[in-house]
């Protein structure tokens, strides 16, 4: 079955520390991969996406993610976390053959808290 | 740019009442989606519209109906609200298929007593 797993429900880091949020997927073929961020009381905003090419992708707000086919993972990283990064982070995957599958598969999210 | 606009932002209903949640996008996108978000359950797709004039069920369509009024607008209707439908509802849109980045509204927080 197709699925997306974010193993960490909640993570707390200190401001200035590095961050890695994990995302693993189960899919029939290499999907399109996304990370979204949701600030409190807001909708979701796209951080970055992987469609093809370089497996290290850069996003907004200083985030990056690395696609590892062998591990079926797409982990999100940031070298130095800011207090404003406190939010909920969602990983999602979608079929490359969108004509047959118009639904993204979403992870349950990781809640990030940042200590001053 | 307004992007995706949802109205209302908050609503409290009594069990059995009906309600329509409105969603409009000004990006000329073809596809639109309705999700609900509940604690610990992530985002679940209720209905989607791949293009004007078409709608399809998602994961959790029971108790809901939708209308794609035109290319801009996609409404979600609760005919007889139930406490289990207390949730935060998000509308999203994409230029084409869902494997493109989705643009989200700020959500409607709905409580049903």
Tab-separated table of C-alpha atoms in Angstrom:
chain	number	residue	atom	x	y	z
A	1	UNK	CA	0.000	0.000	0.000
A	2	UNK	CA	1.108	3.528	-0.667
A	3	UNK	CA	2.013	5.442	2.444
A	4	UNK	CA	4.093	8.241	3.877
A	5	UNK	CA	5.628	7.946	7.330
A	6	UNK	CA	6.957	10.774	9.418
A	7	UNK	CA	8.413	8.868	12.365
A	8	UNK	CA	8.734	11.866	14.676
A	9	UNK	CA	5.437	13.277	15.896
A	10	UNK	CA	7.073	16.052	17.865
A	11	UNK	CA	10.616	17.459	17.906
A	12	UNK	CA	12.109	20.176	20.091
A	13	UNK	CA	15.369	21.889	19.164
A	14	UNK	CA	17.248	24.889	20.467
A	15	UNK	CA	17.476	28.006	18.370
A	16	UNK	CA	20.622	27.867	16.270
A	17	UNK	CA	20.794	24.081	16.317
A	18	UNK	CA	20.577	21.977	13.181
A	19	UNK	CA	17.400	20.180	12.239
A	20	UNK	CA	16.499	17.023	10.364
A	21	UNK	CA	12.903	15.884	9.886
A	22	UNK	CA	12.438	12.402	8.526
A	23	UNK	CA	10.099	11.239	5.800
A	24	UNK	CA	9.862	7.709	4.442
A	25	UNK	CA	7.498	6.575	1.747
A	26	UNK	CA	6.163	3.390	0.297
A	27	UNK	CA	5.242	3.731	-3.358
A	28	UNK	CA	5.199	1.644	-6.507
A	29	UNK	CA	7.589	3.903	-8.345
A	30	UNK	CA	9.604	7.010	-7.645
A	31	UNK	CA	6.999	9.633	-6.852
A	32	UNK	CA	7.055	13.379	-6.805
A	33	UNK	CA	7.981	14.506	-3.295
A	34	UNK	CA	6.976	17.580	-1.337
A	35	UNK	CA	7.522	19.238	2.019
A	36	UNK	CA	4.965	21.718	3.327
A	37	UNK	CA	4.983	23.885	6.438
A	38	UNK	CA	1.978	24.994	8.450
A	39	UNK	CA	2.316	27.840	10.909
A	40	UNK	CA	-0.272	28.037	13.709
A	41	UNK	CA	-3.662	29.128	12.405
A	42	UNK	CA	-2.486	29.154	8.808
A	43	UNK	CA	-2.796	27.028	5.727
A	44	UNK	CA	0.019	24.915	4.331
A	45	UNK	CA	2.840	26.483	2.369
A	46	UNK	CA	5.156	24.636	-0.004
A	47	UNK	CA	8.752	24.509	1.270
A	48	UNK	CA	10.287	22.504	-1.558
A	49	UNK	CA	9.662	19.755	-4.065
A	50	UNK	CA	11.544	17.014	-5.881
A	51	UNK	CA	10.528	16.043	-9.361
A	52	UNK	CA	13.769	14.871	-10.972
A	53	UNK	CA	17.455	15.664	-11.332
A	54	UNK	CA	19.694	16.681	-8.440
A	55	UNK	CA	18.618	14.713	-5.386
A	56	UNK	CA	19.466	17.599	-3.052
A	57	UNK	CA	16.827	20.265	-3.443
A	58	UNK	CA	16.776	23.733	-1.996
A	59	UNK	CA	13.644	25.391	-0.724
A	60	UNK	CA	12.453	28.541	0.899
A	61	UNK	CA	13.436	29.758	4.373
A	62	UNK	CA	16.824	28.062	4.196
A	63	UNK	CA	15.473	24.497	4.075
A	64	UNK	CA	16.815	21.683	1.937
A	65	UNK	CA	15.865	18.065	1.430
A	66	UNK	CA	17.648	15.042	0.052
A	67	UNK	CA	15.963	12.301	-1.926
A	68	UNK	CA	17.487	8.882	-1.316
A	69	UNK	CA	15.963	6.305	-3.615
A	70	UNK	CA	17.645	3.351	-1.910
A	71	UNK	CA	16.142	4.335	1.429
A	72	UNK	CA	12.797	5.605	0.106
A	73	UNK	CA	13.408	8.751	2.103
A	74	UNK	CA	13.105	12.482	1.622
A	75	UNK	CA	14.435	14.079	4.794
A	76	UNK	CA	14.186	17.794	5.431
A	77	UNK	CA	17.137	19.682	6.891
A	78	UNK	CA	18.100	23.127	8.063
A	79	UNK	CA	21.585	24.009	9.358
A	80	UNK	CA	20.473	26.581	11.931
A	81	UNK	CA	16.914	26.797	13.211
A	82	UNK	CA	15.230	30.119	13.966
A	83	UNK	CA	12.428	30.611	16.481
A	84	UNK	CA	10.093	31.421	13.585
A	85	UNK	CA	10.552	27.874	12.243
A	86	UNK	CA	8.299	26.520	14.974
A	87	UNK	CA	5.448	24.973	12.991
A	88	UNK	CA	3.981	21.720	11.705
A	89	UNK	CA	5.807	20.075	8.798
A	90	UNK	CA	4.190	17.713	6.348
A	91	UNK	CA	5.741	15.395	3.795
A	92	UNK	CA	3.649	14.373	0.780
A	93	UNK	CA	4.109	12.231	-2.317
A	94	UNK	CA	2.300	12.166	-5.620
A	95	UNK	CA	2.226	9.979	-8.672
A	96	UNK	CA	4.265	10.925	-11.712
A	97	UNK	CA	1.345	9.618	-13.716
A	98	UNK	CA	-1.140	12.188	-12.491
A	99	UNK	CA	-3.654	11.329	-15.140
A	100	UNK	CA	-4.501	8.187	-13.184
A	101	UNK	CA	-4.014	9.425	-9.657
A	102	UNK	CA	-4.914	12.905	-8.587
A	103	UNK	CA	-4.458	12.384	-4.883
A	104	UNK	CA	-1.413	13.301	-2.889
A	105	UNK	CA	-0.510	10.978	-0.031
A	106	UNK	CA	0.246	12.902	3.118
A	107	UNK	CA	2.285	12.112	6.185
A	108	UNK	CA	0.737	12.855	9.577
A	109	UNK	CA	3.122	15.693	10.229
A	110	UNK	CA	5.929	16.573	12.622
A	111	UNK	CA	5.419	19.360	15.107
A	112	UNK	CA	8.567	21.418	15.651
A	113	UNK	CA	9.113	23.469	18.795
A	114	UNK	CA	12.106	25.800	19.104
A	115	UNK	CA	13.605	26.687	22.474
A	116	UNK	CA	15.151	30.159	22.810
B	1	UNK	CA	-2.336	38.250	-4.880
B	2	UNK	CA	-5.129	36.775	-2.793
B	3	UNK	CA	-4.406	33.172	-3.839
B	4	UNK	CA	-6.971	30.849	-2.251
B	5	UNK	CA	-9.662	32.522	-0.146
B	6	UNK	CA	-11.906	30.589	2.229
B	7	UNK	CA	-14.990	31.871	3.973
B	8	UNK	CA	-15.937	31.874	6.744
B	9	UNK	CA	-12.825	31.550	8.907
B	10	UNK	CA	-14.749	30.298	11.933
B	11	UNK	CA	-18.202	28.800	12.377
B	12	UNK	CA	-20.150	27.103	15.130
B	13	UNK	CA	-23.111	24.947	14.171
B	14	UNK	CA	-25.636	22.849	15.986
B	15	UNK	CA	-26.071	19.195	15.101
B	16	UNK	CA	-28.377	18.850	12.122
B	17	UNK	CA	-27.809	22.326	10.724
B	18	UNK	CA	-26.563	22.796	7.170
B	19	UNK	CA	-23.634	24.890	6.070
B	20	UNK	CA	-21.717	25.735	2.907
B	21	UNK	CA	-18.020	26.499	3.032
B	22	UNK	CA	-16.838	28.738	0.235
B	23	UNK	CA	-13.531	28.631	-1.590
B	24	UNK	CA	-12.287	30.830	-4.417
B	25	UNK	CA	-8.930	31.045	-6.171
B	26	UNK	CA	-7.660	33.784	-8.435
B	27	UNK	CA	-4.726	31.922	-9.996
B	28	UNK	CA	-6.638	30.443	-12.945
B	29	UNK	CA	-6.003	26.953	-11.596
B	30	UNK	CA	-7.843	24.010	-13.070
B	31	UNK	CA	-7.905	21.672	-10.066
B	32	UNK	CA	-9.320	22.306	-6.609
B	33	UNK	CA	-9.476	20.227	-3.443
B	34	UNK	CA	-11.190	20.072	-0.076
B	35	UNK	CA	-9.361	18.567	2.896
B	36	UNK	CA	-10.138	18.171	6.552
B	37	UNK	CA	-7.436	18.271	9.191
B	38	UNK	CA	-7.885	16.583	12.545
B	39	UNK	CA	-5.340	16.150	15.342
B	40	UNK	CA	-3.176	13.114	14.799
B	41	UNK	CA	-4.785	12.315	11.452
B	42	UNK	CA	-3.028	14.680	9.113
B	43	UNK	CA	-4.813	15.897	5.992
B	44	UNK	CA	-7.591	13.805	4.514
B	45	UNK	CA	-9.048	14.512	1.105
B	46	UNK	CA	-12.815	14.944	1.074
B	47	UNK	CA	-13.520	15.811	-2.565
B	48	UNK	CA	-11.629	17.199	-5.483
B	49	UNK	CA	-12.359	18.756	-8.837
B	50	UNK	CA	-9.856	18.054	-11.575
B	51	UNK	CA	-11.405	20.664	-13.824
B	52	UNK	CA	-14.453	22.863	-14.125
B	53	UNK	CA	-17.542	20.704	-14.362
B	54	UNK	CA	-16.056	17.601	-12.732
B	55	UNK	CA	-15.928	16.432	-9.127
B	56	UNK	CA	-14.704	13.196	-7.530
B	57	UNK	CA	-14.734	11.637	-4.104
B	58	UNK	CA	-11.645	11.533	-1.962
B	59	UNK	CA	-10.927	9.456	1.136
B	60	UNK	CA	-13.713	10.741	3.399
B	61	UNK	CA	-16.653	12.020	1.303
B	62	UNK	CA	-19.532	10.773	3.465
B	63	UNK	CA	-21.679	13.577	4.835
B	64	UNK	CA	-20.398	16.135	2.331
B	65	UNK	CA	-21.325	17.446	-1.091
B	66	UNK	CA	-19.410	19.779	-3.378
B	67	UNK	CA	-20.088	22.105	-6.252
B	68	UNK	CA	-17.588	23.423	-8.749
B	69	UNK	CA	-19.515	26.573	-9.530
B	70	UNK	CA	-17.031	27.841	-12.098
B	71	UNK	CA	-13.290	27.721	-12.589
B	72	UNK	CA	-12.673	29.973	-9.592
B	73	UNK	CA	-15.055	28.593	-7.001
B	74	UNK	CA	-15.408	25.230	-5.276
B	75	UNK	CA	-17.846	24.953	-2.374
B	76	UNK	CA	-18.268	22.266	0.270
B	77	UNK	CA	-21.686	21.621	1.795
B	78	UNK	CA	-22.630	19.850	4.998
B	79	UNK	CA	-26.306	18.973	4.655
B	80	UNK	CA	-26.844	17.791	8.220
B	81	UNK	CA	-23.863	18.576	10.395
B	82	UNK	CA	-22.650	16.001	12.925
B	83	UNK	CA	-20.177	16.435	15.809
B	84	UNK	CA	-17.778	14.124	13.964
B	85	UNK	CA	-17.455	16.812	11.324
B	86	UNK	CA	-15.870	19.217	13.769
B	87	UNK	CA	-12.573	19.944	12.073
B	88	UNK	CA	-10.451	22.450	10.257
B	89	UNK	CA	-11.269	22.488	6.557
B	90	UNK	CA	-8.768	23.505	3.926
B	91	UNK	CA	-9.296	24.298	0.296
B	92	UNK	CA	-6.389	23.984	-2.120
B	93	UNK	CA	-5.765	24.398	-5.821
B	94	UNK	CA	-3.224	23.349	-8.448
B	95	UNK	CA	-2.688	24.502	-12.021
B	96	UNK	CA	-3.314	20.964	-13.230
B	97	UNK	CA	-2.907	17.499	-11.710
B	98	UNK	CA	-2.437	17.067	-7.991
B	99	UNK	CA	1.217	16.151	-8.368
B	100	UNK	CA	1.877	19.833	-8.866
B	101	UNK	CA	2.439	22.011	-5.791
B	102	UNK	CA	-0.828	22.775	-4.042
B	103	UNK	CA	-1.788	26.259	-2.910
B	104	UNK	CA	-3.798	26.336	0.308
B	105	UNK	CA	-6.267	28.703	1.862
B	106	UNK	CA	-6.036	29.627	5.545
B	107	UNK	CA	-8.779	27.225	6.559
B	108	UNK	CA	-12.230	27.243	8.092
B	109	UNK	CA	-12.454	26.186	11.713
B	110	UNK	CA	-15.801	24.466	12.152
B	111	UNK	CA	-17.257	23.333	15.458
B	112	UNK	CA	-20.451	21.321	15.643
B	113	UNK	CA	-22.186	21.088	18.988
